[in-house]
Amino acid sequence: MPMKLIGSNTSPYVRKVRIVMAEKKLDYEYVLEDVWSANTNIAVSSPLGKVPCLVMEGGDVIYDSRVIVEYLDTLSPVGKLIPAVGRERAEVKTWEALADGILDAAILARLEATWAGRLDGQRSQAWIDRQLAKVACALVAASKDLDDKPYCVGVHMSLADVALGVALGYLDFRFPQLPWREQYPNLVKLQDKLMLRASFHDTRPI
Ligand code: GSF
């Protein structure tokens, strides 16, 4: 029985896991789950009711996306994405925290504006602004840290680039009005380079 990834095509956290699966050439079954539907079965796999979840061989389940990608990287030496030890490892994981933080804030802003369980009078523009300010600050930091380097850390693609590319792709998908493409040409260059890879191209949200 191959590993089973429970996810959805619009979730950027799921996309991060799918890209890692593809880069590492791992076999898995992809099971679509709409966590927002009234009859979702996600609680069977995740008490938090969130995707992605990975059902490993043998049936045990792990989450969230950071735990899953860390596990996947240990399964094969192909396309190593996380340095084993030391400062480079911490750097890669900090990039991932930054990129996931962009997603966390952007998704909170989007849910505040669109979640059907909240009535119009209950939506807070101040909360949306607070979250989008985090996105803006994080993009400044990402652009500054990337500088004119070919990749976020070192000279090869790592999980740092995967996570950042996914976050930028999510902004393009859900927040096309944000001007990051005009503001940060170095981020655009990295994103364009990543999109040439089948792992990124085949998982783009549509
Ligand atoms: C975030 C997963 C998440 O929020 C991770 O896996 O890295 N830190 C976690 N997933 C969303 C889908 S999405 O917005 O990508 C989810 O499943 N939300 C359902 C809910 O009830 O919050």
Short mmCIF file of C-alpha atoms and ligand atoms in Angstrom, two decimals:
data_model
loop_
_atom_site.label_atom_id
_atom_site.label_comp_id
_atom_site.label_asym_id
_atom_site.label_seq_id
_atom_site.Cartn_x
_atom_site.Cartn_y
_atom_site.Cartn_z
CA MET A 1 0.00 0.00 0.00
CA PRO A 2 1.62 3.30 -1.06
CA MET A 3 1.55 6.42 1.10
CA LYS A 4 -1.67 8.38 0.85
CA LEU A 5 -1.71 12.17 0.77
CA ILE A 6 -5.03 13.75 1.72
CA GLY A 7 -5.32 17.22 0.29
CA SER A 8 -6.86 19.67 -2.11
CA ASN A 9 -5.54 21.32 -5.27
CA THR A 10 -6.06 24.86 -3.98
CA SER A 11 -4.26 24.39 -0.65
CA PRO A 12 -0.74 25.84 -0.82
CA TYR A 13 0.42 23.67 2.10
CA VAL A 14 -0.69 20.60 0.16
CA ARG A 15 1.09 21.96 -2.92
CA LYS A 16 4.32 22.22 -0.94
CA VAL A 17 4.03 18.52 -0.07
CA ARG A 18 3.18 17.53 -3.67
CA ILE A 19 6.20 19.43 -4.98
CA VAL A 20 8.46 17.66 -2.50
CA MET A 21 6.94 14.29 -3.48
CA ALA A 22 7.65 15.05 -7.15
CA GLU A 23 11.17 16.36 -6.59
CA LYS A 24 12.01 13.27 -4.58
CA LYS A 25 10.28 10.98 -7.08
CA LEU A 26 8.17 9.33 -4.38
CA ASP A 27 5.07 7.28 -5.18
CA TYR A 28 1.85 8.11 -3.41
CA GLU A 29 -1.88 8.05 -3.78
CA TYR A 30 -3.45 11.51 -3.84
CA VAL A 31 -6.87 11.65 -2.18
CA LEU A 32 -8.88 14.85 -2.64
CA GLU A 33 -10.78 16.15 0.37
CA ASP A 34 -12.86 19.33 0.59
CA VAL A 35 -12.36 20.38 4.20
CA TRP A 36 -14.93 23.15 3.82
CA SER A 37 -17.78 20.88 2.76
CA ALA A 38 -20.39 19.94 5.40
CA ASN A 39 -19.81 16.23 4.88
CA THR A 40 -16.01 16.22 4.93
CA ASN A 41 -14.35 13.13 6.39
CA ILE A 42 -11.14 14.94 7.29
CA ALA A 43 -11.65 14.48 11.06
CA VAL A 44 -11.10 10.73 10.57
CA SER A 45 -7.48 11.52 9.64
CA SER A 46 -6.82 14.86 11.35
CA PRO A 47 -8.33 15.98 14.65
CA LEU A 48 -7.54 19.53 13.53
CA GLY A 49 -9.69 19.09 10.42
CA LYS A 50 -6.95 20.39 8.13
CA VAL A 51 -5.10 19.26 5.03
CA PRO A 52 -2.48 18.10 4.23
CA CYS A 53 -2.37 14.78 6.11
CA LEU A 54 -0.10 11.93 5.15
CA VAL A 55 -1.19 8.36 5.79
CA MET A 56 2.09 6.49 5.92
CA GLU A 57 2.65 2.87 4.92
CA GLY A 58 1.10 0.91 7.78
CA GLY A 59 -1.67 3.44 8.29
CA ASP A 60 -0.26 5.93 10.83
CA VAL A 61 -1.06 9.56 10.02
CA ILE A 62 1.23 12.59 10.25
CA TYR A 63 0.65 16.31 9.81
CA ASP A 64 1.19 19.22 9.31
CA SER A 65 2.97 20.11 6.05
CA ARG A 66 6.27 20.90 7.79
CA VAL A 67 6.33 17.54 9.55
CA ILE A 68 5.34 15.76 6.35
CA VAL A 69 8.03 17.33 4.15
CA GLU A 70 10.68 16.71 6.77
CA TYR A 71 9.67 13.05 6.87
CA LEU A 72 9.57 12.75 3.07
CA ASP A 73 13.06 14.17 2.77
CA THR A 74 14.37 11.27 4.89
CA LEU A 75 12.79 8.63 2.66
CA SER A 76 15.19 8.95 -0.23
CA PRO A 77 18.56 10.52 -0.93
CA VAL A 78 17.16 11.77 -4.27
CA GLY A 79 16.85 15.57 -4.41
CA LYS A 80 17.79 16.24 -0.79
CA LEU A 81 15.87 19.38 0.21
CA ILE A 82 16.78 19.93 3.87
CA PRO A 83 20.41 20.05 5.05
CA ALA A 84 21.01 17.37 7.69
CA VAL A 85 22.50 19.52 10.43
CA GLY A 86 23.69 22.90 11.54
CA ARG A 87 23.21 26.44 10.47
CA GLU A 88 22.16 25.73 6.87
CA ARG A 89 19.40 23.50 8.16
CA ALA A 90 18.16 26.27 10.47
CA GLU A 91 18.36 28.75 7.58
CA VAL A 92 16.26 26.54 5.30
CA LYS A 93 13.70 25.97 8.04
CA THR A 94 13.53 29.70 8.80
CA TRP A 95 12.79 30.37 5.12
CA GLU A 96 10.04 27.77 5.35
CA ALA A 97 8.66 29.47 8.47
CA LEU A 98 8.70 32.82 6.65
CA ALA A 99 6.97 31.41 3.57
CA ASP A 100 4.40 29.46 5.60
CA GLY A 101 3.89 32.62 7.67
CA ILE A 102 3.00 34.50 4.48
CA LEU A 103 0.44 31.79 3.77
CA ASP A 104 -0.94 31.77 7.31
CA ALA A 105 -1.46 35.54 7.26
CA ALA A 106 -2.84 35.67 3.71
CA ILE A 107 -5.26 32.84 4.44
CA LEU A 108 -6.46 34.48 7.67
CA ALA A 109 -7.07 37.69 5.70
CA ARG A 110 -8.95 35.82 2.99
CA LEU A 111 -11.11 33.86 5.44
CA GLU A 112 -11.95 37.06 7.33
CA ALA A 113 -13.20 38.53 4.05
CA THR A 114 -14.87 35.46 2.56
CA TRP A 115 -15.68 32.69 5.08
CA ALA A 116 -19.40 31.96 4.73
CA GLY A 117 -19.80 31.31 8.46
CA ARG A 118 -19.18 35.00 9.21
CA LEU A 119 -21.83 37.61 8.48
CA ASP A 120 -20.88 40.86 6.75
CA GLY A 121 -21.15 42.91 9.97
CA GLN A 122 -18.77 40.46 11.67
CA ARG A 123 -15.89 40.97 9.26
CA SER A 124 -13.02 43.11 10.51
CA GLN A 125 -11.08 45.25 8.05
CA ALA A 126 -8.57 46.01 10.84
CA TRP A 127 -7.84 42.28 11.14
CA ILE A 128 -7.46 41.93 7.37
CA ASP A 129 -5.08 44.92 7.33
CA ARG A 130 -3.07 43.45 10.20
CA GLN A 131 -2.59 40.16 8.33
CA LEU A 132 -1.77 41.82 5.00
CA ALA A 133 0.83 43.98 6.75
CA LYS A 134 2.56 40.74 7.80
CA VAL A 135 2.53 39.57 4.19
CA ALA A 136 4.02 42.89 3.05
CA CYS A 137 6.79 42.82 5.71
CA ALA A 138 7.61 39.20 4.96
CA LEU A 139 7.97 39.97 1.23
CA VAL A 140 10.40 42.81 2.04
CA ALA A 141 12.45 40.38 4.15
CA ALA A 142 12.33 37.63 1.51
CA SER A 143 13.49 39.96 -1.25
CA LYS A 144 16.28 41.39 0.91
CA ASP A 145 17.51 37.96 2.04
CA LEU A 146 17.35 36.46 -1.44
CA ASP A 147 19.25 39.44 -2.82
CA ASP A 148 20.83 38.42 -6.14
CA LYS A 149 21.48 34.81 -5.12
CA PRO A 150 20.31 32.00 -7.43
CA TYR A 151 18.42 30.27 -4.59
CA CYS A 152 17.42 31.14 -1.03
CA VAL A 153 20.17 29.05 0.59
CA GLY A 154 23.31 27.89 -1.21
CA VAL A 155 23.55 27.14 -4.91
CA HIS A 156 20.90 24.43 -5.19
CA MET A 157 17.15 24.40 -4.78
CA SER A 158 16.10 23.52 -1.24
CA LEU A 159 12.89 23.38 0.74
CA ALA A 160 13.38 27.13 1.28
CA ASP A 161 12.76 27.76 -2.44
CA VAL A 162 9.90 25.27 -2.57
CA ALA A 163 8.14 27.00 0.34
CA LEU A 164 8.79 30.51 -0.98
CA GLY A 165 7.70 29.58 -4.52
CA VAL A 166 4.48 28.10 -3.16
CA ALA A 167 3.76 31.24 -1.09
CA LEU A 168 4.33 33.50 -4.10
CA GLY A 169 2.15 31.23 -6.24
CA TYR A 170 -0.62 31.49 -3.66
CA LEU A 171 -0.44 35.30 -3.72
CA ASP A 172 -0.74 35.22 -7.52
CA PHE A 173 -3.72 32.87 -7.21
CA ARG A 174 -5.73 34.55 -4.44
CA PHE A 175 -4.31 38.08 -4.22
CA PRO A 176 -3.52 39.08 -7.82
CA GLN A 177 -3.96 42.74 -6.83
CA LEU A 178 -0.86 42.69 -4.58
CA PRO A 179 2.01 44.46 -6.36
CA TRP A 180 4.85 42.09 -5.33
CA ARG A 181 5.78 41.42 -8.98
CA GLU A 182 6.47 45.09 -9.64
CA GLN A 183 8.20 45.58 -6.28
CA TYR A 184 10.54 42.60 -6.14
CA PRO A 185 12.07 41.55 -9.48
CA ASN A 186 14.42 39.12 -7.70
CA LEU A 187 11.44 37.19 -6.29
CA VAL A 188 9.86 37.14 -9.76
CA LYS A 189 13.06 35.75 -11.25
CA LEU A 190 13.16 32.93 -8.70
CA GLN A 191 9.47 32.19 -9.15
CA ASP A 192 9.84 32.06 -12.96
CA LYS A 193 12.79 29.69 -12.63
CA LEU A 194 10.88 27.40 -10.26
CA MET A 195 7.86 27.32 -12.57
CA LEU A 196 10.02 25.71 -15.25
CA ARG A 197 10.17 22.59 -13.08
CA ALA A 198 7.47 19.98 -13.65
CA SER A 199 6.93 19.72 -9.88
CA PHE A 200 5.84 23.38 -9.74
CA HIS A 201 4.15 23.57 -13.11
CA ASP A 202 2.03 20.44 -12.63
CA THR A 203 0.75 21.55 -9.21
CA ARG A 204 -0.09 25.20 -9.95
CA PRO A 205 -3.46 26.13 -8.44
CA ILE A 206 -6.24 26.69 -10.98
C1 GSF B 1 -1.80 24.56 7.83
C2 GSF B 1 -2.82 23.68 7.11
C3 GSF B 1 -4.09 24.44 6.77
O1 GSF B 1 -4.38 25.51 7.30
C4 GSF B 1 0.20 23.05 7.49
O2 GSF B 1 -0.17 21.96 7.01
O3 GSF B 1 1.30 23.53 7.25
N1 GSF B 1 0.10 24.63 9.31
C5 GSF B 1 -0.70 23.77 8.50
N2 GSF B 1 -4.86 23.87 5.83
C6 GSF B 1 -6.12 24.50 5.44
C7 GSF B 1 -6.32 24.39 3.96
S1 GSF B 1 -5.55 25.68 3.19
O4 GSF B 1 -6.03 26.91 3.54
O5 GSF B 1 -4.39 25.37 2.64
C8 GSF B 1 -7.27 23.74 6.09
O6 GSF B 1 -7.32 22.54 5.97
N3 GSF B 1 -8.19 24.48 6.72
C9 GSF B 1 -9.38 23.92 7.29
C10 GSF B 1 -9.79 24.63 8.54
O7 GSF B 1 -10.85 24.27 9.08
O8 GSF B 1 -9.04 25.51 9.01
#
